[in-house]
XYZ file of C-alpha atoms in Angstrom:
596
model
C 67.291 -4.485 29.906
C 69.177 -1.152 29.374
C 72.095 -0.913 26.693
C 74.188 0.458 29.634
C 73.543 -2.723 31.530
C 74.265 -4.912 28.411
C 77.686 -3.127 28.209
C 78.824 -3.473 31.702
C 78.069 -7.126 31.754
C 79.946 -7.552 28.550
C 82.956 -6.057 30.307
C 83.169 -7.851 33.356
C 81.570 -11.092 32.636
C 82.561 -12.401 29.042
C 79.952 -14.452 27.394
C 80.350 -18.108 28.273
C 80.583 -19.142 24.864
C 83.445 -16.935 23.900
C 85.261 -18.234 27.397
C 84.893 -21.601 26.151
C 86.311 -20.734 22.756
C 89.270 -19.507 24.307
C 90.103 -22.547 26.691
C 89.967 -24.902 23.258
C 92.871 -25.468 20.879
C 92.855 -23.744 17.698
C 91.048 -26.449 15.741
C 88.576 -26.972 18.412
C 88.049 -23.140 18.409
C 86.945 -23.226 14.746
C 84.654 -26.095 15.332
C 83.039 -24.140 18.221
C 82.760 -20.826 17.196
C 82.461 -21.124 13.716
C 79.122 -22.977 13.529
C 76.348 -21.411 11.645
C 73.272 -22.721 13.978
C 69.868 -21.592 14.121
C 69.346 -22.005 18.109
C 68.801 -18.724 19.926
C 71.626 -17.201 21.807
C 72.223 -18.141 25.165
C 70.963 -15.911 27.902
C 73.511 -13.466 29.562
C 74.952 -14.842 32.606
C 73.564 -13.137 35.930
C 70.493 -11.556 34.068
C 67.702 -11.173 36.454
C 65.800 -7.979 34.795
C 62.338 -8.817 33.742
C 61.424 -7.709 30.326
C 58.775 -4.984 29.871
C 56.454 -4.004 27.356
C 57.689 -0.670 25.431
C 55.215 -0.220 22.782
C 51.841 -1.846 21.246
C 50.332 -1.647 18.021
C 47.552 -0.481 17.591
C 48.003 2.017 20.645
C 45.680 1.516 23.462
C 42.339 3.105 23.138
C 42.760 3.520 19.253
C 39.603 3.801 17.305
C 39.082 3.540 13.490
C 41.606 0.696 13.351
C 41.584 -1.021 9.778
C 40.054 -4.405 9.548
C 43.633 -5.764 7.934
C 45.466 -4.481 10.855
C 48.002 -7.009 12.546
C 48.679 -6.630 16.424
C 51.984 -6.384 17.862
C 53.996 -5.600 21.028
C 57.506 -4.549 21.427
C 59.628 -5.560 24.433
C 62.390 -4.043 25.991
C 64.733 -6.975 25.150
C 64.740 -9.905 22.716
C 62.154 -12.711 23.829
C 62.373 -16.310 24.087
C 60.121 -17.243 21.225
C 59.181 -20.495 22.639
C 57.197 -18.549 25.325
C 55.050 -16.588 22.630
C 52.108 -18.502 21.853
C 48.460 -17.543 21.223
C 47.825 -18.579 24.750
C 50.549 -15.983 26.133
C 49.739 -13.391 23.697
C 45.987 -13.413 22.883
C 43.355 -11.309 21.187
C 39.712 -11.323 22.667
C 36.510 -10.297 20.780
C 33.000 -10.388 22.402
C 34.621 -13.104 24.880
C 35.945 -15.300 22.379
C 39.702 -15.785 21.268
C 40.410 -14.485 17.867
C 42.151 -17.464 15.937
C 45.622 -16.476 14.665
C 49.444 -17.131 14.859
C 52.123 -15.456 16.590
C 55.710 -14.500 15.353
C 58.549 -13.227 16.970
C 61.703 -11.179 15.487
C 64.057 -10.018 18.054
C 62.129 -7.901 20.730
C 58.789 -7.687 18.746
C 55.974 -10.257 18.768
C 53.166 -9.851 16.233
C 49.590 -11.757 16.182
C 48.246 -12.125 12.854
C 44.367 -13.058 13.072
C 43.195 -15.801 10.869
C 40.886 -13.495 9.142
C 40.306 -9.753 8.835
C 39.218 -8.174 12.306
C 35.511 -7.432 12.070
C 34.441 -3.749 11.360
C 33.254 -1.563 14.203
C 34.120 -4.124 16.806
C 36.174 -3.916 19.959
C 39.098 -5.946 20.738
C 41.366 -6.425 23.945
C 45.005 -7.717 23.783
C 46.467 -9.730 26.875
C 50.396 -10.773 27.112
C 50.638 -12.807 30.094
C 53.650 -13.622 32.604
C 54.296 -16.754 30.789
C 56.289 -14.625 28.269
C 60.143 -14.695 29.307
C 63.396 -13.123 28.118
C 66.398 -15.103 26.791
C 67.362 -15.469 30.582
C 64.130 -16.947 31.524
C 62.951 -13.813 33.172
C 59.127 -13.404 33.019
C 57.199 -10.399 32.443
C 56.562 -8.654 35.756
C 52.716 -8.450 35.222
C 50.467 -9.235 32.567
C 49.833 -6.181 30.209
C 46.285 -5.751 28.715
C 45.174 -3.064 26.301
C 42.168 -2.409 23.874
C 41.045 -0.964 20.654
C 38.312 -0.683 18.064
C 38.086 -1.254 14.384
C 36.681 1.154 12.055
C 32.921 1.066 11.322
C 31.941 -0.695 8.165
C 31.945 1.562 4.938
C 28.326 2.547 4.827
C 26.894 3.159 1.246
C 23.494 3.766 -0.430
C 21.566 0.258 -1.425
C 20.708 0.119 -5.139
C 17.561 1.788 -6.047
C 14.327 -0.464 -5.914
C 11.024 0.302 -7.211
C 8.107 0.550 -4.451
C 5.394 0.163 -6.813
C 4.912 -1.970 -9.945
C 1.239 -0.763 -11.040
C 0.707 0.992 -14.340
C -0.344 4.571 -13.248
C 1.666 7.333 -12.915
C 2.913 7.712 -9.261
C 4.413 10.968 -7.727
C 4.438 13.036 -4.459
C 6.189 10.512 -2.328
C 6.551 10.860 1.505
C 8.839 8.974 4.062
C 8.868 8.375 7.504
C 11.397 6.306 9.877
C 10.508 4.399 12.905
C 11.909 6.270 16.050
C 10.977 3.931 18.603
C 13.022 1.182 20.163
C 10.944 -0.847 21.920
C 9.290 -4.093 20.421
C 9.210 -2.984 16.721
C 13.014 -2.521 16.147
C 12.862 -4.617 12.978
C 10.368 -1.956 11.357
C 12.289 1.026 10.067
C 10.229 3.136 7.534
C 6.803 3.822 5.769
C 6.767 5.415 2.554
C 3.410 6.709 1.099
C 2.546 8.273 -2.376
C -0.170 9.146 -4.801
C -0.805 7.051 -7.696
C -3.321 7.051 -10.613
C -5.284 4.014 -11.082
C -6.935 4.828 -14.295
C -9.879 6.661 -13.017
C -8.601 8.782 -10.258
C -5.674 9.218 -7.833
C -5.283 7.066 -4.559
C -3.175 6.917 -1.801
C -0.585 3.927 -1.386
C 1.911 2.790 0.938
C 4.561 0.305 1.400
C 6.315 -0.603 4.705
C 9.605 -1.612 5.067
C 10.542 -4.204 7.666
C 14.166 -5.516 8.407
C 15.415 -3.982 5.405
C 12.496 -5.730 3.030
C 9.945 -3.706 1.212
C 6.612 -5.553 2.295
C 4.785 -4.524 -1.212
C 2.538 -1.612 -2.170
C -0.924 -1.414 -0.183
C -3.882 0.624 -1.347
C -4.800 2.992 1.766
C -7.605 5.015 0.195
C -9.667 4.973 -3.121
C -12.913 6.399 -2.225
C -12.957 9.576 -4.074
C -16.012 9.124 -6.109
C -18.347 11.773 -4.847
C -22.187 12.033 -5.810
C -21.578 9.424 -8.679
C -18.992 11.658 -10.549
C -15.203 11.283 -10.180
C -13.803 14.123 -7.930
C -10.252 15.427 -8.500
C -8.623 12.492 -6.269
C -6.134 12.959 -3.368
C -2.795 14.989 -2.877
C 0.031 15.914 -0.690
C 0.587 13.010 1.618
C 2.193 13.200 4.724
C 3.503 10.436 7.113
C 5.045 9.989 10.336
C 5.793 6.804 12.661
C 5.521 6.473 16.643
C 5.872 4.016 19.040
C 5.900 0.256 17.877
C 6.017 0.818 14.580
C 2.817 2.674 14.212
C 2.352 5.267 11.567
C -0.260 7.853 10.613
C -0.871 9.190 7.016
C -2.553 12.296 6.256
C -3.433 13.684 2.781
C -5.938 16.092 1.072
C -9.123 14.631 -0.388
C -10.811 16.494 -3.558
C -14.620 16.599 -2.553
C -15.750 18.013 -5.740
C -17.330 21.402 -6.150
C -14.291 23.190 -5.141
C -14.452 21.454 -1.656
C -11.312 19.915 0.102
C -11.269 17.907 3.269
C -8.261 16.230 5.287
C -8.282 12.646 5.628
C -6.165 10.272 7.744
C -5.077 6.698 8.033
C -3.655 5.248 11.166
C -2.021 1.644 10.776
C -0.026 -0.741 12.814
C 2.478 -3.285 11.868
C 1.949 -5.798 10.817
C -2.036 -5.556 10.713
C -3.853 -2.714 9.489
C -7.025 -2.523 11.339
C -8.065 1.013 10.612
C -9.869 2.748 7.807
C -9.281 6.091 6.264
C -11.430 8.630 7.557
C -11.922 12.433 7.201
C -10.688 14.371 10.134
C -11.464 18.058 9.114
C -12.206 20.383 6.355
C -16.190 20.668 5.725
C -15.526 23.469 3.260
C -12.082 24.004 1.853
C -8.920 22.485 4.006
C -5.135 22.278 2.884
C -1.531 21.793 3.891
C -1.897 18.878 5.998
C 1.126 18.190 8.392
C 1.500 15.625 11.052
C 4.190 14.638 13.991
C 4.361 12.251 16.907
C 5.254 13.357 20.006
C 8.652 11.792 21.494
C 6.622 9.051 23.426
C 5.049 7.962 20.080
C 1.686 7.784 21.536
C 0.146 11.124 20.267
C -0.158 12.102 16.674
C -0.757 15.753 15.772
C -1.919 16.731 12.378
C -2.522 20.537 11.711
C -4.001 22.035 8.535
C -5.482 25.404 7.577
C -9.258 25.478 7.001
C -11.571 27.837 5.232
C -14.119 29.060 8.064
C -17.036 30.725 6.571
C -18.902 30.723 9.777
C -16.566 33.148 11.370
C -16.615 36.581 10.020
C -14.864 37.783 8.312
C -14.443 34.303 6.480
C -10.751 33.465 6.567
C -8.185 30.262 6.559
C -7.373 29.382 9.980
C -5.232 26.783 11.542
C -6.879 23.387 12.958
C -5.413 20.464 14.345
C -6.681 16.967 15.481
C -4.801 14.845 17.690
C -4.705 10.874 17.447
C -4.006 9.302 20.865
C -2.792 5.780 21.619
C -3.369 4.526 25.599
C 0.078 4.418 27.441
C -0.209 0.620 27.869
C 1.438 0.371 24.544
C 4.670 0.464 25.855
C 4.371 -2.866 27.456
C 1.428 -4.689 25.791
C -0.390 -2.922 22.704
C -4.102 -2.018 23.810
C -7.019 -3.534 22.261
C -8.382 -1.897 19.597
C -11.016 -0.039 21.405
C -12.399 3.497 20.902
C -12.069 4.072 24.525
C -8.004 3.558 24.160
C -7.212 5.013 21.022
C -8.509 7.142 18.166
C -8.738 10.605 16.607
C -9.959 13.345 19.345
C -12.126 16.075 18.176
C -10.550 18.883 15.994
C -9.395 21.854 17.864
C -8.973 25.581 16.476
C -5.852 26.667 17.328
C -6.230 30.482 16.420
C -9.244 32.509 15.515
C -7.754 35.516 14.015
C -9.511 37.072 11.334
C -6.495 37.237 8.734
C -5.871 34.189 6.745
C -3.167 31.665 7.793
C -0.867 29.616 5.482
C 1.536 26.692 5.463
C 1.375 25.578 8.966
C 4.428 23.178 10.449
C 4.216 21.040 13.520
C 7.049 18.974 15.459
C 6.328 16.621 18.383
C 8.253 16.512 21.668
C 8.119 14.905 25.088
C 5.049 13.155 26.181
C 1.919 14.729 24.463
C 3.820 17.995 23.486
C 3.893 19.607 20.078
C 4.704 22.832 18.702
C 3.224 24.448 15.433
C 4.325 27.605 13.600
C 2.431 29.288 10.549
C 2.442 32.103 8.358
C -0.228 34.832 9.041
C -1.287 37.473 6.440
C -0.792 41.050 7.342
C -1.726 43.782 4.990
C -1.866 43.431 1.238
C 1.237 41.279 0.979
C 2.910 40.831 4.144
C 3.304 37.255 6.128
C 4.181 36.964 9.544
C 5.407 34.109 11.504
C 3.386 32.887 14.408
C 3.449 29.866 16.678
C 1.900 27.795 19.518
C 2.714 24.862 21.674
C 0.656 21.915 23.162
C 0.937 20.611 26.623
C -1.114 17.263 27.232
C -2.657 18.926 30.367
C -3.454 22.421 29.124
C -3.758 21.989 25.463
C -2.448 24.716 23.102
C -0.849 27.812 24.309
C -1.650 31.618 23.798
C -0.332 32.452 20.128
C 3.298 34.076 20.034
C 4.584 36.020 17.247
C 7.948 34.659 16.307
C 9.450 37.388 13.626
C 9.697 40.939 14.620
C 10.060 42.724 11.212
C 7.840 43.890 8.408
C 9.458 41.704 6.048
C 7.349 38.875 4.261
C 7.898 35.403 5.987
C 8.809 32.490 3.381
C 9.610 28.814 3.611
C 9.177 28.540 7.365
C 9.551 25.141 9.121
C 10.273 23.908 13.031
C 11.898 20.950 14.847
C 11.772 20.487 18.512
C 13.925 18.589 21.086
C 12.363 16.254 23.723
C 12.578 18.905 26.398
C 10.273 21.174 24.475
C 12.737 23.674 23.135
C 12.457 24.253 19.390
C 14.216 26.025 16.755
C 12.126 27.504 13.687
C 13.940 28.534 10.437
C 12.592 30.739 7.715
C 13.569 33.302 4.758
C 13.128 37.045 5.011
C 14.600 39.539 2.298
C 16.881 41.828 4.214
C 18.484 44.509 2.325
C 17.665 42.882 -1.079
C 19.078 39.442 0.060
C 16.952 36.486 0.835
C 18.071 35.706 4.259
C 17.778 32.543 6.474
C 16.688 33.442 9.836
C 16.216 31.250 12.912
C 14.552 31.815 16.510
C 14.563 29.331 19.257
C 11.551 28.639 21.783
C 13.113 28.185 25.117
C 10.426 28.072 28.031
C 7.412 30.223 26.963
C 9.246 32.594 24.716
C 10.932 32.710 21.217
C 14.216 34.507 20.991
C 14.824 37.491 18.822
C 15.590 36.165 15.146
C 19.345 35.964 14.114
C 20.574 35.559 10.533
C 22.118 31.942 10.288
C 23.212 32.056 6.566
C 26.541 33.035 4.764
C 26.453 36.714 4.742
C 29.362 36.892 2.186
C 27.620 35.028 -0.273
C 24.198 35.774 -2.232
C 20.501 34.654 -2.177
C 19.463 31.960 0.203
C 16.525 29.580 -0.070
C 15.076 26.140 1.147
C 15.912 26.221 4.786
C 15.478 23.151 6.468
C 15.990 22.281 10.628
C 16.710 18.998 12.410
C 17.097 19.010 16.149
C 18.699 16.108 18.320
C 17.880 14.561 21.564
C 20.016 17.264 23.538
C 18.665 20.052 21.611
C 21.284 20.794 19.223
C 19.967 22.163 15.757
C 21.328 21.545 12.389
C 20.123 24.071 9.810
C 20.604 23.414 6.177
C 19.460 25.817 3.035
C 20.739 26.362 -0.539
C 22.776 29.513 -1.177
C 23.791 31.328 -4.405
C 27.489 31.868 -4.883
C 29.583 32.083 -8.183
C 26.462 31.513 -10.370
C 25.496 28.363 -8.790
C 23.333 26.829 -5.685
C 25.036 25.142 -3.280
C 24.038 23.547 -0.026
C 25.328 24.870 3.060
C 24.909 24.314 6.874
C 25.326 25.462 10.376
C 25.038 23.895 13.828
C 23.570 25.644 16.682
C 24.123 24.051 19.999
C 21.409 24.038 22.722
C 20.821 27.512 24.350
C 21.234 30.959 22.817
C 21.638 30.954 18.744
C 24.408 33.291 19.106
C 26.700 30.313 19.972
C 26.187 28.925 16.469
C 29.336 27.460 14.449
C 31.092 28.360 11.426
C 28.897 27.710 8.108
C 29.826 24.519 6.605
C 29.840 23.815 2.656
C 27.668 20.653 2.144
C 27.673 20.145 -1.380
C 28.536 22.177 -4.581
C 29.064 24.213 -6.792
C 29.634 21.579 -9.157
C 26.094 22.001 -10.502
C 23.470 24.016 -8.984
C 21.284 21.896 -6.311
C 17.766 21.679 -6.003
C 15.133 21.141 -3.160
C 17.566 19.677 -0.362
C 15.547 17.795 2.068
C 17.054 17.090 5.577
C 16.409 14.389 8.425
C 18.069 14.018 11.900
C 18.225 11.548 14.388
C 18.242 11.802 18.297
C 21.967 10.766 18.413
C 22.933 13.854 16.178
C 23.222 12.028 12.884
C 21.821 13.484 9.767
C 21.329 13.122 6.375
C 20.572 15.378 3.352
C 19.173 14.619 0.048
C 18.916 16.893 -2.977
C 18.354 16.988 -6.763
C 21.466 18.338 -9.005
C 21.784 18.308 -12.883
C 25.109 16.785 -13.974
C 27.469 17.765 -16.890
C 25.152 15.598 -19.097
C 21.999 17.323 -18.336
C 20.526 14.580 -16.147
C 18.987 15.507 -12.797
C 20.033 12.804 -10.456
C 19.676 12.193 -6.455
C 22.647 13.018 -4.329
C 23.038 12.754 -0.815
C 25.748 13.575 1.987
C 25.796 12.347 5.681
C 26.445 14.253 8.890
C 28.453 13.442 11.858
C 27.941 15.568 14.985
C 31.235 14.705 16.141
C 33.672 17.374 14.440
C 30.514 19.027 12.821
C 31.483 17.201 9.415
C 29.459 16.096 6.140
C 30.782 13.392 3.795
C 34.158 14.603 2.170
C 32.241 14.252 -1.184
C 28.490 14.025 -2.143
C 26.972 10.304 -2.860
C 24.862 9.740 -6.350
C 21.974 7.693 -5.115
C 20.375 7.994 -8.618
C 21.811 9.108 -11.875
C 18.319 9.989 -13.192
C 17.142 11.042 -15.450
C 14.176 13.084 -14.139
C 14.507 12.628 -10.527
C 11.998 14.613 -8.674
C 10.095 14.992 -5.273
C 12.918 13.350 -3.062
C 12.224 13.174 0.518
C 14.468 11.370 3.405
C 13.980 10.223 6.977
C 16.276 8.730 9.602
C 15.628 6.481 12.385
C 16.751 6.300 15.801
C 19.741 4.551 15.175
C 21.025 6.678 12.217
C 19.715 4.521 9.190
C 18.584 6.745 6.343
C 15.722 5.847 3.895
C 15.073 8.179 0.527
C 12.361 8.055 -1.785
C 11.751 9.912 -5.179
C 9.948 9.422 -8.306
C 11.299 9.183 -11.788
C 10.314 7.661 -15.088
C 10.765 3.899 -15.239
C 12.406 2.008 -18.315
C 8.611 2.325 -19.950
C 8.682 5.910 -19.244
C 5.826 5.799 -16.652
C 6.660 8.054 -13.581
C 7.428 5.514 -10.728
C 8.359 5.550 -7.067
C 11.920 4.421 -5.857
C 13.546 4.103 -2.543
C 17.073 3.384 -1.377
C 18.567 2.793 2.088
C 21.800 3.855 4.045
C 22.139 1.266 6.464
């Protein structure tokens, strides 16, 4: 009811209470008008205007509402308190009424939940036509609105040891489940190298539903010809459909001979055995990736090929294939349905190749990049893609300059587009360059780091399900190394956003490692020396909305002596980090933490 209408009624229709008082004798007037009763004022005579909702709190469509918030509605005029109850003013979550109480003060009614609202939940509010003003006029129509509370504050769990053996452990690697069918509880697999008193062996620990299952020996058959060889090193692990994981590593065969071994393991059973997949002479740099379908695992490595003059290191790959029936019912463990396919030589150039990297995409798709020696000290960047029907594509050079390529890596989107990043020295400054594979060709390389700062190093790249790339690196500025990033939307790299500062320069950062999820979430971890000289482990989470990192870095482990940190992130954005550091007894051990 408007103020103007209220004033007009007051002039033409004196309140009945006042009219009654004027008709009484003096003594009766004092008795009738001077009372201090608590009953609500009588409604104005002739009021036929229904009340209306003027404002709500939270406002309709609000997000990130505090869990302790109250819910309120303000009407256009005072309301009869007796008509405002938890039935006429209700709050609903997931189809159920929220317990609480309603209070009225003038024209505002407030619903106070009996317990704080749940974090990350959606709520709807309804005010029905049972609500009436003082003249008995009901609300003209039910008023509804909805809002959502802020997600629960996320934090890293306390570090836990993944192994309790006596031997020195190191070289940890981590993979997260990227499949949401059938094995949602399986989230991560960690692998590492551990010395058993005689030689190094490969161990793994599977995290299921937030609980680590315990260390498992994957391989210790490294005694060759009755004498102990050098053991194993450089493990890598990736996860595919239904919680399956593939681990690869280098095995020292003795006599300066190295081979690539692999282990394919399911959850919860572990029915296969470690086996050699390549490297009759000297092999190194194994890398592994699953396609998006989770059925094809690609392992690439370099191998010394003495049979092809002139003898050189070349890029080799071997594919592990699961049958398509895995999507519905896991196939029987039958060699006709799964297993390692024969090794394929990707390139036959007489020049040495080094440091292959591989990323999977689509169904049976993969992209590999590597460095190829050129001249006495040059190194070019080359690549090839795999198609399930046609195999590996003709080789393509990615960089165009005569500068030496360094620290290259690659990530791919489901549609087969990919982004490669690397370091080149341009005009005396180590610079991060990027190139994008769209269709059959790589784009002209573009610098992506901060051209106003100093040397750059350690580039990393993650690509989400829509092909947007997140590139990170460390860059020298003001005498310290800090982590920086740049987001490049799908399409031409010329559309990249501005450079962001992720962390620093409170203390120089070391060896950042980036992991990205299909939904655009990402996590980066790094090592950093604090003011007390302790090397600890730090992290920052990334949200694609707003192209923003955490306002401040989180210290996962204060140290001392953190090293070898790695991170993985699953399809839902849950991150898992692993690292090594000395335990209380001084023995180098493997630790893990989750960001659920």
